[in-house]
Amino acid sequence: MATSGTYAFNPSLGELTLYAFNLCEVRNTAIAQEHMESARMASNMVLSNWSNRGVNLWCVDLITEPLVEGQSVYSVDQNTVMVLDAYVQIDNGDGNPIDRIILPVSRSEYASYPNKEQQGFPTTYWFDRLISANRSTGSAGPSVTIWPVPDGTSAQNLKYYCVRQIQDSALTNGQTVEIPYLWMEAYAYALAQRLAIIWNPQKAMLLKPLADEAYAVAAEQNVEQAQQYISPMISGYFR
């Protein structure tokens, strides 16, 4: 039997919305403008919820920030949800840069440092999770503060992996949702469950366990396939 030979299944938000309404027993012919507006809002609420549930591997970016002598604070993209791993890069111009990991500290720990202007080789960073400037007038937005402050010679770049928020979903021009194929079912059920609360409340309780199960199945695959080691008595990594 012949197969399609394609891997292009990527329905638009409009198609997923119709399917979600079908799941909560709202027929296509009954859908009006107000249904679609609630679907747009519900879609973005689902994505906001998923950004709070952990690391979405498809939204992890590697950022490179040149270090400046005497500068400790560096702006972070306003859509950053969290910083996962950070390291500084030593580049002596010989084509063989060396990376040295640096460790996160809390606000309280950073506040305890007596000399915050001390220069040297950076060993720690503090991610200040301020609200983005485009959401709050006067906010400086999120930033990373590293310590010791770069001295201009020992390291040249700060590199870190950040988890950014999932891109907005919209119904215009056949736009798709920024989720991988493996998350399609979870998204459809999550959207249907939220829409059912508005348009068919008696169906919402039936969709809730299906949405939770679909999310759990997808989340099991949303991990890095690497061995994990747990060892006691690990000392700090400092130079």
Short mmCIF file of C-alpha atoms in Angstrom, two decimals:
data_model
loop_
_atom_site.label_atom_id
_atom_site.label_comp_id
_atom_site.label_asym_id
_atom_site.label_seq_id
_atom_site.Cartn_x
_atom_site.Cartn_y
_atom_site.Cartn_z
CA MET A 1 0.00 0.00 0.00
CA ALA A 2 1.39 3.40 -0.97
CA THR A 3 1.88 6.10 1.66
CA SER A 4 1.85 9.86 1.18
CA GLY A 5 5.60 10.31 1.51
CA THR A 6 5.05 13.75 2.98
CA TYR A 7 5.44 15.26 6.44
CA ALA A 8 3.65 18.54 5.85
CA PHE A 9 0.68 18.28 8.23
CA ASN A 10 0.56 21.71 9.85
CA PRO A 11 -3.03 22.99 10.05
CA SER A 12 -3.71 26.67 10.46
CA LEU A 13 -5.20 28.08 13.64
CA GLY A 14 -8.50 28.41 11.76
CA GLU A 15 -8.56 24.67 10.97
CA LEU A 16 -7.59 23.75 14.53
CA THR A 17 -10.29 26.07 15.83
CA LEU A 18 -12.99 24.37 13.75
CA TYR A 19 -11.78 20.98 14.98
CA ALA A 20 -11.79 22.21 18.59
CA PHE A 21 -15.37 23.47 18.22
CA ASN A 22 -16.36 20.09 16.78
CA LEU A 23 -14.86 18.41 19.84
CA CYS A 24 -17.08 20.50 22.10
CA GLU A 25 -20.10 19.75 19.85
CA VAL A 26 -20.40 23.12 18.15
CA ARG A 27 -21.04 22.54 14.45
CA ASN A 28 -19.20 24.55 11.80
CA THR A 29 -22.43 26.06 10.50
CA ALA A 30 -23.21 27.47 13.95
CA ILE A 31 -19.90 29.31 14.31
CA ALA A 32 -20.16 33.11 14.22
CA GLN A 33 -17.69 35.97 14.59
CA GLU A 34 -17.96 35.93 18.37
CA HIS A 35 -16.98 32.24 18.38
CA MET A 36 -13.79 33.01 16.47
CA GLU A 37 -12.88 35.92 18.73
CA SER A 38 -13.20 33.71 21.81
CA ALA A 39 -11.09 31.08 20.01
CA ARG A 40 -8.30 33.58 19.34
CA MET A 41 -8.22 34.56 23.01
CA ALA A 42 -8.44 30.96 24.22
CA SER A 43 -5.62 29.94 21.88
CA ASN A 44 -3.23 32.50 23.32
CA MET A 45 -4.28 31.60 26.87
CA VAL A 46 -3.36 27.97 26.16
CA LEU A 47 0.09 29.02 24.93
CA SER A 48 0.56 31.26 27.97
CA ASN A 49 -0.30 28.33 30.22
CA TRP A 50 2.18 26.07 28.44
CA SER A 51 4.96 28.65 28.86
CA ASN A 52 4.44 28.33 32.63
CA ARG A 53 4.64 24.54 32.71
CA GLY A 54 8.33 24.13 32.04
CA VAL A 55 10.84 24.20 29.22
CA ASN A 56 9.37 24.10 25.72
CA LEU A 57 12.35 22.73 23.80
CA TRP A 58 11.20 24.25 20.50
CA CYS A 59 11.45 27.73 22.04
CA VAL A 60 15.03 27.52 23.33
CA ASP A 61 17.47 29.97 21.71
CA LEU A 62 21.23 30.38 22.14
CA ILE A 63 22.10 34.05 22.70
CA THR A 64 25.56 35.56 22.35
CA GLU A 65 26.27 38.86 24.10
CA PRO A 66 29.69 40.56 23.75
CA LEU A 67 31.14 41.41 27.15
CA VAL A 68 32.12 45.01 27.85
CA GLU A 69 34.80 45.93 30.35
CA GLY A 70 33.24 47.29 33.52
CA GLN A 71 29.64 46.48 32.46
CA SER A 72 27.80 44.04 34.70
CA VAL A 73 24.19 44.32 33.47
CA TYR A 74 23.09 43.12 30.01
CA SER A 75 19.60 43.43 28.57
CA VAL A 76 17.71 40.25 27.77
CA ASP A 77 15.10 39.84 25.04
CA GLN A 78 11.75 40.93 26.46
CA ASN A 79 10.12 37.63 25.43
CA THR A 80 12.47 35.56 27.59
CA VAL A 81 10.73 33.27 30.07
CA MET A 82 13.83 31.84 31.77
CA VAL A 83 17.57 31.35 31.35
CA LEU A 84 18.67 27.71 31.36
CA ASP A 85 22.46 27.57 31.08
CA ALA A 86 25.07 30.28 30.74
CA TYR A 87 28.78 30.31 30.02
CA VAL A 88 31.48 32.78 29.09
CA GLN A 89 33.68 32.35 26.06
CA ILE A 90 37.42 32.97 26.06
CA ASP A 91 38.58 33.80 22.55
CA ASN A 92 42.29 34.44 22.14
CA GLY A 93 41.97 34.82 18.38
CA ASP A 94 43.61 31.47 17.61
CA GLY A 95 40.40 29.92 16.28
CA ASN A 96 39.95 27.72 19.36
CA PRO A 97 37.62 29.53 21.80
CA ILE A 98 37.14 27.99 25.24
CA ASP A 99 33.82 27.97 27.08
CA ARG A 100 33.57 28.13 30.88
CA ILE A 101 30.21 27.59 32.54
CA ILE A 102 28.92 30.14 35.06
CA LEU A 103 26.31 29.44 37.72
CA PRO A 104 23.03 31.18 38.58
CA VAL A 105 22.50 33.01 41.86
CA SER A 106 19.40 34.45 43.47
CA ARG A 107 18.62 38.11 44.06
CA SER A 108 19.42 37.66 47.75
CA GLU A 109 22.77 36.03 47.05
CA TYR A 110 23.77 38.75 44.60
CA ALA A 111 22.73 41.38 47.15
CA SER A 112 25.10 39.78 49.66
CA TYR A 113 28.20 40.44 47.52
CA PRO A 114 30.08 43.28 49.25
CA ASN A 115 31.86 44.60 46.13
CA LYS A 116 29.53 44.44 43.16
CA GLU A 117 31.95 46.39 40.97
CA GLN A 118 34.81 43.94 41.43
CA GLN A 119 36.30 43.05 38.07
CA GLY A 120 37.66 39.67 37.06
CA PHE A 121 36.65 36.46 35.36
CA PRO A 122 32.81 36.09 35.58
CA THR A 123 31.66 33.05 37.54
CA THR A 124 28.00 33.76 38.38
CA TYR A 125 24.92 35.45 36.92
CA TRP A 126 21.62 36.72 38.25
CA PHE A 127 18.59 36.76 35.93
CA ASP A 128 16.37 39.68 36.90
CA ARG A 129 12.90 38.73 35.62
CA LEU A 130 11.39 42.18 35.29
CA ILE A 131 8.28 42.64 33.17
CA SER A 132 9.03 43.64 29.60
CA ALA A 133 9.12 47.35 28.80
CA ASN A 134 6.33 47.03 26.20
CA ARG A 135 3.98 45.76 28.93
CA SER A 136 4.81 48.23 31.65
CA THR A 137 5.77 51.89 31.27
CA GLY A 138 9.01 52.57 33.07
CA SER A 139 10.14 48.93 33.32
CA ALA A 140 13.68 48.28 32.15
CA GLY A 141 12.75 44.77 31.07
CA PRO A 142 14.55 41.54 32.00
CA SER A 143 18.31 41.52 32.33
CA VAL A 144 21.28 39.38 33.28
CA THR A 145 23.81 40.65 35.81
CA ILE A 146 27.16 38.87 35.90
CA TRP A 147 29.80 38.86 38.62
CA PRO A 148 32.66 39.48 38.85
CA VAL A 149 32.29 42.32 36.37
CA PRO A 150 34.13 41.66 33.06
CA ASP A 151 37.67 43.00 33.10
CA GLY A 152 37.94 43.21 29.32
CA THR A 153 40.68 40.58 28.99
CA SER A 154 39.74 37.28 30.64
CA ALA A 155 36.53 36.61 28.63
CA GLN A 156 35.01 38.07 25.47
CA ASN A 157 31.42 36.76 25.17
CA LEU A 158 28.51 35.78 27.37
CA LYS A 159 26.48 32.93 25.88
CA TYR A 160 23.27 31.54 27.34
CA TYR A 161 20.30 29.39 26.41
CA CYS A 162 17.00 31.12 27.01
CA VAL A 163 13.43 29.89 26.85
CA ARG A 164 11.28 32.46 25.08
CA GLN A 165 7.51 32.65 25.08
CA ILE A 166 5.61 30.93 22.28
CA GLN A 167 4.71 33.29 19.44
CA ASP A 168 1.20 34.78 19.38
CA SER A 169 -1.45 32.85 17.50
CA ALA A 170 -3.75 34.69 15.10
CA LEU A 171 -6.53 33.71 12.70
CA THR A 172 -5.46 36.00 9.85
CA ASN A 173 -3.92 34.86 6.56
CA GLY A 174 -3.96 31.16 7.43
CA GLN A 175 -1.36 31.54 10.17
CA THR A 176 -0.26 28.39 11.96
CA VAL A 177 0.48 27.93 15.66
CA GLU A 178 4.11 27.77 16.77
CA ILE A 179 3.99 24.22 18.11
CA PRO A 180 5.61 21.02 16.81
CA TYR A 181 3.71 18.14 15.23
CA LEU A 182 3.89 16.07 18.44
CA TRP A 183 1.88 18.71 20.31
CA MET A 184 -1.01 19.05 17.84
CA GLU A 185 -3.43 16.76 19.73
CA ALA A 186 -2.62 18.32 23.10
CA TYR A 187 -3.23 21.77 21.68
CA ALA A 188 -6.54 20.79 20.05
CA TYR A 189 -7.92 19.26 23.24
CA ALA A 190 -6.69 22.17 25.39
CA LEU A 191 -8.34 24.66 23.04
CA ALA A 192 -11.56 22.61 22.90
CA GLN A 193 -11.75 22.38 26.68
CA ARG A 194 -11.45 26.15 27.07
CA LEU A 195 -14.01 26.81 24.34
CA ALA A 196 -16.41 24.31 25.87
CA ILE A 197 -16.39 26.28 29.13
CA ILE A 198 -17.83 29.21 27.17
CA TRP A 199 -20.01 27.57 24.53
CA ASN A 200 -20.94 24.13 25.87
CA PRO A 201 -20.26 23.90 29.64
CA GLN A 202 -21.64 20.37 30.04
CA LYS A 203 -18.97 19.15 27.63
CA ALA A 204 -16.09 20.88 29.44
CA MET A 205 -15.77 18.27 32.19
CA LEU A 206 -15.59 15.48 29.60
CA LEU A 207 -12.83 17.26 27.68
CA LYS A 208 -10.72 18.11 30.74
CA PRO A 209 -9.27 14.59 31.32
CA LEU A 210 -8.66 14.19 27.58
CA ALA A 211 -6.78 17.49 27.48
CA ASP A 212 -4.73 16.54 30.54
CA GLU A 213 -3.87 13.12 29.11
CA ALA A 214 -2.86 14.55 25.73
CA TYR A 215 -0.65 17.12 27.45
CA ALA A 216 1.01 14.46 29.61
CA VAL A 217 1.76 12.31 26.55
CA ALA A 218 3.31 15.25 24.65
CA ALA A 219 5.25 16.43 27.71
CA GLU A 220 6.92 13.01 28.02
CA GLN A 221 8.53 13.63 24.62
CA ASN A 222 9.45 17.23 25.41
CA VAL A 223 12.74 16.26 27.06
CA GLU A 224 16.32 15.93 25.95
CA GLN A 225 17.35 12.34 25.29
CA ALA A 226 20.45 12.35 27.47
CA GLN A 227 21.64 10.43 30.51
CA GLN A 228 21.15 12.04 33.89
CA TYR A 229 23.58 11.64 36.77
CA ILE A 230 22.80 12.49 40.40
CA SER A 231 25.85 12.69 42.64
CA PRO A 232 26.11 13.99 46.24
CA MET A 233 28.79 16.31 47.58
CA ILE A 234 29.30 18.31 44.38
CA SER A 235 31.38 21.43 45.09
CA GLY A 236 30.79 24.79 43.41
CA TYR A 237 32.32 25.56 40.04
CA PHE A 238 34.40 28.65 40.53
CA ARG A 239 37.72 29.83 39.19
#
